[in-house]
Amino acid sequence: MEETVKCACEAANIGLYACSGASNVGQLANRLAIELTKNGKGRMMCTAGIGGRIPGIMKSTEGTDVIIAIDGCSLNCTRRSLELAGFTVNTHVVLTELGVAKNKQLDVDSNEVSEVLVKLDKVLGI
């Protein structure tokens, strides 16, 4: 008997949507959303599901009170994906604007995560 695959998301008071691009800042954005979720400052949601217009993820996002988009760079893929799907981004953060230089490395340094998390906490005020 085939199991039905369901979205693991539920609506959140604060939805955290992160870039996960093929650069240090993309991977850092993803890691920051994880850390913010672990710290109880929001709930990481599925940005890829927004791009794919997955019904359960779209519905979860519709029920989210505050949408925060964390982009790695000025391409703004996360914010644009949300807006193209019809959602209003309440807060948009771009890591390169916080002083993180973009490169092609995919490994994320835990010290950098901690440093940028402090900056992000101040910017977000959560």
mmCIF file of C-alpha atoms in Angstrom:
data_model
loop_
_atom_site.group_PDB
_atom_site.id
_atom_site.type_symbol
_atom_site.label_atom_id
_atom_site.label_comp_id
_atom_site.label_asym_id
_atom_site.label_seq_id
_atom_site.Cartn_x
_atom_site.Cartn_y
_atom_site.Cartn_z
ATOM 1 C CA MET A 1 0.000 0.000 0.000
ATOM 2 C CA GLU A 2 1.430 3.356 -1.038
ATOM 3 C CA GLU A 3 1.848 6.036 1.638
ATOM 4 C CA THR A 4 0.731 9.553 0.890
ATOM 5 C CA VAL A 5 3.560 12.064 1.213
ATOM 6 C CA LYS A 6 2.509 15.101 3.180
ATOM 7 C CA CYS A 7 4.163 18.392 3.950
ATOM 8 C CA ALA A 8 5.714 18.501 7.408
ATOM 9 C CA CYS A 9 5.090 22.253 7.617
ATOM 10 C CA GLU A 10 2.415 23.969 9.584
ATOM 11 C CA ALA A 11 1.611 27.650 9.691
ATOM 12 C CA ALA A 12 3.881 29.686 11.931
ATOM 13 C CA ASN A 13 3.659 33.008 13.719
ATOM 14 C CA ILE A 14 7.041 33.906 12.226
ATOM 15 C CA GLY A 15 8.014 32.005 9.093
ATOM 16 C CA LEU A 16 11.711 31.917 8.223
ATOM 17 C CA TYR A 17 12.414 31.375 4.519
ATOM 18 C CA ALA A 18 16.070 31.050 3.601
ATOM 19 C CA CYS A 19 18.254 30.915 0.555
ATOM 20 C CA SER A 20 20.138 27.668 0.120
ATOM 21 C CA GLY A 21 22.179 28.685 -2.882
ATOM 22 C CA ALA A 22 25.486 27.304 -4.127
ATOM 23 C CA SER A 23 27.726 29.752 -2.286
ATOM 24 C CA ASN A 24 28.878 30.457 1.241
ATOM 25 C CA VAL A 25 26.139 33.048 1.781
ATOM 26 C CA GLY A 26 23.426 30.727 0.474
ATOM 27 C CA GLN A 27 24.489 27.985 2.845
ATOM 28 C CA LEU A 28 24.915 30.512 5.669
ATOM 29 C CA ALA A 29 21.375 31.810 5.149
ATOM 30 C CA ASN A 30 20.047 28.275 5.456
ATOM 31 C CA ARG A 31 22.105 27.620 8.595
ATOM 32 C CA LEU A 32 20.929 30.873 10.184
ATOM 33 C CA ALA A 33 17.281 29.919 9.634
ATOM 34 C CA ILE A 34 17.999 26.610 11.368
ATOM 35 C CA GLU A 35 19.639 28.371 14.331
ATOM 36 C CA LEU A 36 16.834 30.928 14.624
ATOM 37 C CA THR A 37 14.336 28.054 14.667
ATOM 38 C CA LYS A 38 16.310 26.203 17.345
ATOM 39 C CA ASN A 39 16.414 29.413 19.388
ATOM 40 C CA GLY A 40 12.626 29.771 19.218
ATOM 41 C CA LYS A 41 12.722 32.952 17.119
ATOM 42 C CA GLY A 42 10.572 31.651 14.301
ATOM 43 C CA ARG A 43 10.003 28.518 12.315
ATOM 44 C CA MET A 44 12.007 27.535 9.287
ATOM 45 C CA MET A 45 9.750 26.970 6.307
ATOM 46 C CA CYS A 46 10.370 25.390 2.895
ATOM 47 C CA THR A 47 11.487 27.938 0.323
ATOM 48 C CA ALA A 48 11.891 25.289 -2.378
ATOM 49 C CA GLY A 49 8.260 24.282 -1.850
ATOM 50 C CA ILE A 50 7.216 27.858 -2.575
ATOM 51 C CA GLY A 51 9.077 27.770 -5.888
ATOM 52 C CA GLY A 52 7.455 24.432 -6.691
ATOM 53 C CA ARG A 53 4.021 25.701 -5.594
ATOM 54 C CA ILE A 54 3.526 22.646 -3.370
ATOM 55 C CA PRO A 55 -0.079 22.921 -2.099
ATOM 56 C CA GLY A 56 0.585 22.060 1.558
ATOM 57 C CA ILE A 57 3.517 24.448 1.774
ATOM 58 C CA MET A 58 1.567 27.214 0.059
ATOM 59 C CA LYS A 59 -1.281 26.720 2.541
ATOM 60 C CA SER A 60 1.131 26.793 5.494
ATOM 61 C CA THR A 61 2.600 30.041 4.223
ATOM 62 C CA GLU A 62 -0.854 31.560 3.800
ATOM 63 C CA GLY A 63 -1.420 30.956 7.528
ATOM 64 C CA THR A 64 1.903 32.477 8.594
ATOM 65 C CA ASP A 65 1.634 35.839 10.370
ATOM 66 C CA VAL A 66 5.091 37.243 9.578
ATOM 67 C CA ILE A 67 7.254 36.214 6.632
ATOM 68 C CA ILE A 68 11.002 36.766 6.925
ATOM 69 C CA ALA A 69 13.144 36.180 3.835
ATOM 70 C CA ILE A 70 16.848 35.579 4.424
ATOM 71 C CA ASP A 71 18.792 35.932 1.192
ATOM 72 C CA GLY A 72 22.489 35.340 0.811
ATOM 73 C CA CYS A 73 23.127 37.948 -1.862
ATOM 74 C CA SER A 74 21.568 40.694 -3.962
ATOM 75 C CA LEU A 75 19.956 38.219 -6.361
ATOM 76 C CA ASN A 76 17.181 38.008 -3.729
ATOM 77 C CA CYS A 77 16.008 34.555 -4.831
ATOM 78 C CA THR A 78 14.110 33.865 -1.597
ATOM 79 C CA ARG A 79 12.230 37.161 -1.561
ATOM 80 C CA ARG A 80 11.446 36.922 -5.274
ATOM 81 C CA SER A 81 10.194 33.337 -4.965
ATOM 82 C CA LEU A 82 7.821 34.360 -2.195
ATOM 83 C CA GLU A 83 6.600 37.452 -4.019
ATOM 84 C CA LEU A 84 6.092 35.589 -7.311
ATOM 85 C CA ALA A 85 3.944 33.123 -5.381
ATOM 86 C CA GLY A 86 1.803 36.030 -4.159
ATOM 87 C CA PHE A 87 3.163 36.450 -0.640
ATOM 88 C CA THR A 88 4.178 39.675 1.065
ATOM 89 C CA VAL A 89 7.594 39.560 2.705
ATOM 90 C CA ASN A 90 7.455 41.468 5.981
ATOM 91 C CA THR A 91 11.209 41.533 6.583
ATOM 92 C CA HIS A 92 13.963 40.939 4.066
ATOM 93 C CA VAL A 93 17.610 40.422 5.043
ATOM 94 C CA VAL A 94 20.532 40.128 2.617
ATOM 95 C CA LEU A 95 23.661 38.673 4.201
ATOM 96 C CA THR A 96 26.077 40.469 1.882
ATOM 97 C CA GLU A 97 24.538 43.733 3.124
ATOM 98 C CA LEU A 98 25.497 42.642 6.658
ATOM 99 C CA GLY A 99 29.129 42.501 5.600
ATOM 100 C CA VAL A 100 29.480 38.858 4.570
ATOM 101 C CA ALA A 101 31.567 38.513 1.409
ATOM 102 C CA LYS A 102 30.172 36.040 -1.121
ATOM 103 C CA ASN A 103 32.401 33.258 -2.417
ATOM 104 C CA LYS A 104 32.025 29.795 -3.953
ATOM 105 C CA GLN A 105 32.769 27.881 -0.765
ATOM 106 C CA LEU A 106 29.970 25.666 0.530
ATOM 107 C CA ASP A 107 31.293 24.983 4.017
ATOM 108 C CA VAL A 108 29.937 27.225 6.740
ATOM 109 C CA ASP A 109 32.220 28.225 9.598
ATOM 110 C CA SER A 110 30.524 27.957 13.007
ATOM 111 C CA ASN A 111 32.234 31.155 14.208
ATOM 112 C CA GLU A 112 30.802 33.043 11.261
ATOM 113 C CA VAL A 113 27.350 31.600 11.992
ATOM 114 C CA SER A 114 27.585 32.929 15.554
ATOM 115 C CA GLU A 115 28.820 36.357 14.432
ATOM 116 C CA VAL A 116 26.168 36.818 11.770
ATOM 117 C CA LEU A 117 23.446 35.459 14.071
ATOM 118 C CA VAL A 118 24.152 38.329 16.496
ATOM 119 C CA LYS A 119 23.787 40.831 13.628
ATOM 120 C CA LEU A 120 20.657 39.109 12.397
ATOM 121 C CA ASP A 121 19.073 39.152 15.860
ATOM 122 C CA LYS A 122 19.579 42.941 15.967
ATOM 123 C CA VAL A 123 18.176 43.464 12.479
ATOM 124 C CA LEU A 124 15.151 41.245 13.064
ATOM 125 C CA GLY A 125 14.462 42.354 16.622
ATOM 126 C CA ILE A 126 13.104 38.916 17.543
#
